[in-house]
Coordinates of C-alpha atoms in Angstrom, one line a residue:
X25 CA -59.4 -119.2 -118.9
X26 CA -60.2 -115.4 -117.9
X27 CA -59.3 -112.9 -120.7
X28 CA -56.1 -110.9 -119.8
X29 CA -56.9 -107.4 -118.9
X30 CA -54.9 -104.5 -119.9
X31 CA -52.9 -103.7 -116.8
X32 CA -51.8 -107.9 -116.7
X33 CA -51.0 -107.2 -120.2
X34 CA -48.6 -104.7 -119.8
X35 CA -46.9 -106.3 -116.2
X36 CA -46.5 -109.2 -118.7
X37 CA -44.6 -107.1 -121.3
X38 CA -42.4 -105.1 -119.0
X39 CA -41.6 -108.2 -117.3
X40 CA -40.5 -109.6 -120.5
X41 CA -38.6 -106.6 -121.6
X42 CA -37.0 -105.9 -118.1
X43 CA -35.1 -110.2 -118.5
X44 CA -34.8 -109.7 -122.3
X45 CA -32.4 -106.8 -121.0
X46 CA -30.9 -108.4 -117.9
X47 CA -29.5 -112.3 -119.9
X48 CA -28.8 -110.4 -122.7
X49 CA -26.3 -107.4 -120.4
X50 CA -24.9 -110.1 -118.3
X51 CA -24.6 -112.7 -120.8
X52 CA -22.6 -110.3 -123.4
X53 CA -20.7 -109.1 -120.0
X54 CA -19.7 -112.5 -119.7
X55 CA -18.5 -113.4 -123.1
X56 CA -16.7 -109.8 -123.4
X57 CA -14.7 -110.6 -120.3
X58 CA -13.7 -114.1 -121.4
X59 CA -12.4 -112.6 -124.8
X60 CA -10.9 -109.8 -123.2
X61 CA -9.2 -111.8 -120.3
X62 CA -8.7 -115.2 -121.3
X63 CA -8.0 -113.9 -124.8
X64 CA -6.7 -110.7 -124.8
X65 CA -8.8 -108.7 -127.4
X66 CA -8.7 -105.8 -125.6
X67 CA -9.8 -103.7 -128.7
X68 CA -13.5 -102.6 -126.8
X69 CA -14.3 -99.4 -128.8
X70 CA -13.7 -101.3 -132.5
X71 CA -15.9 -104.2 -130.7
X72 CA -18.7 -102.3 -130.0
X73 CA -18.6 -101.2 -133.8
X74 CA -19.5 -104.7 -134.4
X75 CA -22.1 -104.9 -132.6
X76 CA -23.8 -102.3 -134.1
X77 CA -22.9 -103.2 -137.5
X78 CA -25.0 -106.7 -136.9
X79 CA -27.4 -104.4 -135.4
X80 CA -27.7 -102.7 -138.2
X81 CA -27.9 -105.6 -140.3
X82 CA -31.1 -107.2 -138.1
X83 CA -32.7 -104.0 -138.5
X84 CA -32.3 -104.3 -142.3
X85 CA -33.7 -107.8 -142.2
X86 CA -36.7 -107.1 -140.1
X87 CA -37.5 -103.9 -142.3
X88 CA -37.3 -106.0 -145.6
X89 CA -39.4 -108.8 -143.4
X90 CA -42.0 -105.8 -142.7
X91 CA -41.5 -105.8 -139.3
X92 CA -40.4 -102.1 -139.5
X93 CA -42.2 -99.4 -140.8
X94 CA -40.5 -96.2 -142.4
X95 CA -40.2 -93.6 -140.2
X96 CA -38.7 -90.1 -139.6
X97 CA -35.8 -88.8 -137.5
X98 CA -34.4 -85.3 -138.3
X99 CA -30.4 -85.5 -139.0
X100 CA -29.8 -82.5 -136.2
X101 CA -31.4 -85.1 -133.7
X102 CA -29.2 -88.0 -134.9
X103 CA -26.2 -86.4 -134.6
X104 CA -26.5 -85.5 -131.2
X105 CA -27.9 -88.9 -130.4
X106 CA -24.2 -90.0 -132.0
X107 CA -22.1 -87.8 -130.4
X108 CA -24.1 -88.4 -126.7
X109 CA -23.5 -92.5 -127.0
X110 CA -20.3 -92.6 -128.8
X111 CA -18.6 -90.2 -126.2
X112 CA -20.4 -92.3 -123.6
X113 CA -18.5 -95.6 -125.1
X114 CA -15.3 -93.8 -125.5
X115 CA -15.4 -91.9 -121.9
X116 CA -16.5 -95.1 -120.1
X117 CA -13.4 -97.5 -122.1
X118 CA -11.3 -93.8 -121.2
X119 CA -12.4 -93.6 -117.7
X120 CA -11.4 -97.1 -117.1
X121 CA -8.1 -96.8 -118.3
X122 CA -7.1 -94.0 -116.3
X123 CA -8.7 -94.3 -112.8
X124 CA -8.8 -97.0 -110.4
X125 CA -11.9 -99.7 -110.2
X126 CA -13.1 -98.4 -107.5
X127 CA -13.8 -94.9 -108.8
X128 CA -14.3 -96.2 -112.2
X129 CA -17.9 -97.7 -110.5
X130 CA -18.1 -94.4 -108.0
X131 CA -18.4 -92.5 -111.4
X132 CA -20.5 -95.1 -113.1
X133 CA -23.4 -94.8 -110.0
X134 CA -23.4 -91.1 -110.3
X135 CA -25.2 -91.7 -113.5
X136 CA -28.7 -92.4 -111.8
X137 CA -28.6 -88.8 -110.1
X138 CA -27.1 -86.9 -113.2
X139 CA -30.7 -88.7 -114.8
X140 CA -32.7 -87.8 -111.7
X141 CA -32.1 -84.2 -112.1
X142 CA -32.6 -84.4 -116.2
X143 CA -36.0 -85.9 -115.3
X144 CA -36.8 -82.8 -112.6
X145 CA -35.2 -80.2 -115.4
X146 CA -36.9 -81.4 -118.4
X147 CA -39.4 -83.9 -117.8
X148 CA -41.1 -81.5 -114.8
X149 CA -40.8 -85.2 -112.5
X150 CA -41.5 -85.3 -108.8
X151 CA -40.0 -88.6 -106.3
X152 CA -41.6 -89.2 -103.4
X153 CA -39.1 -89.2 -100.5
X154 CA -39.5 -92.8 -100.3
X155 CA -38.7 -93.1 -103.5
X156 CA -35.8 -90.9 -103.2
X157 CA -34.4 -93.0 -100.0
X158 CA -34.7 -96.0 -102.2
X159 CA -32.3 -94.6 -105.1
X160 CA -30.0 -93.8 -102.2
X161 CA -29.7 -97.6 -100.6
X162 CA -29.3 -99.0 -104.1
X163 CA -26.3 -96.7 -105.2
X164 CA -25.2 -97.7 -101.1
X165 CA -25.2 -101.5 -101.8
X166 CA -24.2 -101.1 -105.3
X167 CA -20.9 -98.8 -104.0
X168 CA -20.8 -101.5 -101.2
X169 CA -20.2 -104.4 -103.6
X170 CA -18.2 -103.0 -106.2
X171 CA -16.0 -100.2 -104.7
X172 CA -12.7 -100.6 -103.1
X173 CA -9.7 -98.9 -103.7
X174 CA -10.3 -95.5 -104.9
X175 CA -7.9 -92.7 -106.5
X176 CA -8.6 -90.0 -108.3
X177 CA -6.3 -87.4 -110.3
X178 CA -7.2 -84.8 -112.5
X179 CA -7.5 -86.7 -116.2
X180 CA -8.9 -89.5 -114.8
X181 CA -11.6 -86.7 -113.2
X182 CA -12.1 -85.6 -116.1
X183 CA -12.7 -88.8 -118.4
X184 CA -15.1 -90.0 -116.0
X185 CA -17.4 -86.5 -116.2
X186 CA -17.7 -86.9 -119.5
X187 CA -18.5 -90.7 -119.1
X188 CA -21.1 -89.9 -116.9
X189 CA -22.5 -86.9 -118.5
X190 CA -22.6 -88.2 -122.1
X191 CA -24.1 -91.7 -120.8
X192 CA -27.3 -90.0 -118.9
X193 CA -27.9 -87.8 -122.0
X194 CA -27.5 -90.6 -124.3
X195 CA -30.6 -92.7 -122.0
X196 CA -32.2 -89.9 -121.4
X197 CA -32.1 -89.0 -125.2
X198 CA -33.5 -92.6 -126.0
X199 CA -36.8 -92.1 -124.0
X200 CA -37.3 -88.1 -125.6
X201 CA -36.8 -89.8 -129.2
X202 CA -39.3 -92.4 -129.1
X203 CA -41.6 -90.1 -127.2
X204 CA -41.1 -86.9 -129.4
X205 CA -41.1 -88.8 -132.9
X206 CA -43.4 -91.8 -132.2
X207 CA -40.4 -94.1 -133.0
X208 CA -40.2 -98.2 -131.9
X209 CA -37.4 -99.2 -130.2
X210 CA -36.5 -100.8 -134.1
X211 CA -37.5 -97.4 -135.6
X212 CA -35.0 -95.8 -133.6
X213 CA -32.2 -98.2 -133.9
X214 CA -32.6 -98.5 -137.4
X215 CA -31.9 -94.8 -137.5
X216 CA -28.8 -94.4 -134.9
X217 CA -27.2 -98.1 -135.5
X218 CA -25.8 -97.5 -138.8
X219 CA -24.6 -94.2 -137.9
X220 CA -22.4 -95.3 -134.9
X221 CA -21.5 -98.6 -136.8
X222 CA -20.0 -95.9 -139.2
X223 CA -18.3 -94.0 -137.0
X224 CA -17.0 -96.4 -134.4
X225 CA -15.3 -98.9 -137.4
X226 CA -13.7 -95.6 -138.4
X227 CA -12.5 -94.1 -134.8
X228 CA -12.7 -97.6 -133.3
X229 CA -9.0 -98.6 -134.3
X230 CA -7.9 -95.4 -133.6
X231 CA -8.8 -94.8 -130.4
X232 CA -7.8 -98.5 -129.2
X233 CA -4.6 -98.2 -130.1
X234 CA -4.5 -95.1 -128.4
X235 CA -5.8 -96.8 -125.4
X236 CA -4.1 -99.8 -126.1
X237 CA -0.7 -99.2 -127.9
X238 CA -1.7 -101.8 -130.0
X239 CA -3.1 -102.2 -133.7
X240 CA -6.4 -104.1 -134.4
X241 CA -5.5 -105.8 -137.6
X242 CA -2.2 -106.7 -136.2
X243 CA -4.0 -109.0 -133.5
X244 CA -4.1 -113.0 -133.7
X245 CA -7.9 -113.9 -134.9
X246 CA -7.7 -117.5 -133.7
X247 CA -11.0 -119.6 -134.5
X248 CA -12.2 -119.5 -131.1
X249 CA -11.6 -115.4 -130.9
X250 CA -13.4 -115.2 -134.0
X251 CA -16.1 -117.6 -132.3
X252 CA -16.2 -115.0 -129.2
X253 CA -16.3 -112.0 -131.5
X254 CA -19.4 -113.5 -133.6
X255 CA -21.4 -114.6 -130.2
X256 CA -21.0 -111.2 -128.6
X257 CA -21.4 -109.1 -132.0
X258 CA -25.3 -111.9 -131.7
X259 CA -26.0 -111.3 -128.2
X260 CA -25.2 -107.3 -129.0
X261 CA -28.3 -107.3 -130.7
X262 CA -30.5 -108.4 -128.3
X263 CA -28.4 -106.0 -125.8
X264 CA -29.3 -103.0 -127.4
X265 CA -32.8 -103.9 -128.8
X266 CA -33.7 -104.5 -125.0
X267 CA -32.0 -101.2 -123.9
X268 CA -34.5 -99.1 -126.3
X269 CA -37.0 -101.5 -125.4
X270 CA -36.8 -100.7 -121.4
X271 CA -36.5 -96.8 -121.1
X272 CA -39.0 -96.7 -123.8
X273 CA -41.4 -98.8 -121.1
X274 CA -40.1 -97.1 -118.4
X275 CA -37.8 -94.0 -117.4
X276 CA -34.2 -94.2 -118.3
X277 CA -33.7 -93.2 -114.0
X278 CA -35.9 -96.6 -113.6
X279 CA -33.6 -98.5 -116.5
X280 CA -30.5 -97.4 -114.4
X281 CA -31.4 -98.2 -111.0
X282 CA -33.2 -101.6 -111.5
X283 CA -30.4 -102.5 -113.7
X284 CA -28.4 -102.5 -111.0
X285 CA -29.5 -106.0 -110.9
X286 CA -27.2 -107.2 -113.4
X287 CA -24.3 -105.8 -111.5
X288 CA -24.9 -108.0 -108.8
X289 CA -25.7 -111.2 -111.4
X290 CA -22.3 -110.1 -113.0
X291 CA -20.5 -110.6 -109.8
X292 CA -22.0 -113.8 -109.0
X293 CA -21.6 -115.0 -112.3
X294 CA -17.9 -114.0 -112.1
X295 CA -17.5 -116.0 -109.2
X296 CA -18.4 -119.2 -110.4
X297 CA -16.9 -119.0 -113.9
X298 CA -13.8 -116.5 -113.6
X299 CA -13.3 -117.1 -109.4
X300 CA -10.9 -114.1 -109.5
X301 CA -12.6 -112.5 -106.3
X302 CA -14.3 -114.2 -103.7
X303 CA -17.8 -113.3 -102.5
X304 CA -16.5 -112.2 -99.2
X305 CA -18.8 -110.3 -96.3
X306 CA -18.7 -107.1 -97.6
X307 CA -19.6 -108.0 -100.9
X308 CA -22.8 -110.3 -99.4
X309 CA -24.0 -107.4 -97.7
X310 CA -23.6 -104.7 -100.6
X311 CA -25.9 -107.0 -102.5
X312 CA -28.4 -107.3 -99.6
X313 CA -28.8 -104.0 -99.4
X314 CA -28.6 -103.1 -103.3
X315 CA -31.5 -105.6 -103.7
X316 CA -33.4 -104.2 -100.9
X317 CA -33.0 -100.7 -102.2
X318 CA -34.6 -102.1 -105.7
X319 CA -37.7 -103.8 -104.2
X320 CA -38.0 -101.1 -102.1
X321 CA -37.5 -98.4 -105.2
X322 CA -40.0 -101.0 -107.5
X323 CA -42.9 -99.9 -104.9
X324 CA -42.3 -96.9 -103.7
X325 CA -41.8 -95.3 -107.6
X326 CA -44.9 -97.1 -108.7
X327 CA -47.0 -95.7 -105.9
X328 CA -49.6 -92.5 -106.2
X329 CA -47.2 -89.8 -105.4
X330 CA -44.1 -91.8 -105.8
X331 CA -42.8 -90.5 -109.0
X332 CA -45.2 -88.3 -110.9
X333 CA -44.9 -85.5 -113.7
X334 CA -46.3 -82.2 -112.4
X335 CA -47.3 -81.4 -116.3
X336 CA -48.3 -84.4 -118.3
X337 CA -46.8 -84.1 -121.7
X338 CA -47.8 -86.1 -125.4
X339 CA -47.8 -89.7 -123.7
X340 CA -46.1 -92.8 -125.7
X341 CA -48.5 -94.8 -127.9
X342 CA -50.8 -96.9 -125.4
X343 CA -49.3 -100.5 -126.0
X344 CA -45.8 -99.6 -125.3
X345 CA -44.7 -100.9 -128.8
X346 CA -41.5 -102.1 -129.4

């Protein structure tokens, strides 16, 4: 057998990394939904406190394994990581709550340009106008798919700003850190996991019964919510490994548009397990063209000229390390 060369190598890995994301997002997608609709836990914010806390807890393990090695983050740079991603979880549950579906996902696909011009800005990045075209026909096909009625009033305008603002920063963040610091993707969640386990068990109640009206420890853990809880709190850690994993590989533009993908599993998925909402013509066609748009992004981006820095900074460490 011919020895694998570098560039195989590392088509292999992203490969890897890019599925490790997409069953992990859509299988945790699917077990949230059944414990929040079949179940009723509706309790999101203290949830995702969980999942960081057995994040936090597989990041202990794999440190006292030596998996991890000690490294350094300064406490200025966690805190805004903190603030980005825990406003991000907050103004997404927020946003939700307060606008219709339909510009609930509107706001959730202007995160790719808000990224696009944080990589122009700060990363001195240049697309290609194919590549360009191709961002537009996925956030076409995605809005195609997943948008239909849409109202907007001023709150609701509001949460989902700072939804989409603190989310890009938050990606964009995760990519700066591991480049500016030399971190793993387990370096860097061992640094920012425990912190917003800390804070989200704290706020977490709080704000769902704000959103909610009603009281976490007041709710009816049944065995087979409990068994929910634990599987999503597992799958969690995969979920966010594979998140730091990706825009560490790649750009956190690239992590949003390709994972556009899992939308489009998550509706099929839906279909055939939930069957709330038919896959009708409309929503045939948005995925057509959402998939086309990702093919078409995949080669066009990864082209000479496609999308290129126009001052090459400190690169990541060659093997892409996770």
């Amino acid at each position: 057998m011919a020895p694998v060369s570098k560039e195989e190598r590392k088509a292999l890995l992203d490969a890897g990394a890019w599925i490790f994301n997409v069953v992990t997002s859509v299988g945790i997608i699917m077990v949230n939904k059944a414990l929040m609709a079949s179940h009723g836990y509706s309790f999101a914010t203290t949830l995702t406190g969980l999942h960081f806390a057995t994040t936090t807890l597989m990041t202990l393990v794999m440190r006292w394994l030596g998996y991890v090695q000690p490294s350094y983050l300064p406490l200025p740079e966690l805190i805004k990581f903190m603030i980005f991603a825990n406003l991000s979880i907050v103004g997404m549950n927020v946003s939700l709550m307060w606008n219709s579906v339909g510009f609930y996902q509107i706001a959730k696909l202007c995160i790719i340009p808000v990224l696009c011009l944080f990589e122009v800005l700060f990363d001195k990045f240049r697309y290609s106008r194919d590549t360009k075209l191709s961002i537009i026909v996925v956030l076409l096909g995605v809005g195609v798919c997943t948008v239909s009625d849409v109202s907007v009033n001023t709150r609701g305008l509001a949460a989902a700003g700072v939804a989409v603002w603190s989310t890009a920063l938050q990606q964009y963040y995760v990519h700066y850190l591991q480049k500016k610091y030399s971190l793993s993707s387990f370096n860097l969640l061992g640094h920012t996991a425990p912190a917003q386990m800390a804070s989200l068990l704290v706020l977490g109640p709080f704000v769902d019964y704000w959103l909610t009206g009603k009281k976490v420890y007041s709710f009816d853990y049944t065995p087979i919510v409990i068994f929910f809880i634990v599987l999503s709190c597992i799958i969690a850690i995969g979920t966010n490994l594979s998140q730091f994993i990706c825009i560490g590989r790649f750009t956190a533009v690239s992590f949003q548009v390709l994972g556009h993908m899992k939308t489009i599993l998550v509706l099929i998925l839906g279909f055939f397990l939930f069957g709330k909402e038919g896959l009708n013509l409309q929503v045939v066609l948005g995925m057509v063209l959402a998939v086309v748009g990702m093919i078409w992004y995949s080669n066009a981006s990864s082209k000479p000229g496609g999308k290129e820095r126009l001052i090459h900074p400190e690169k990541l460490p060659e093997d892409g390390r996770v």
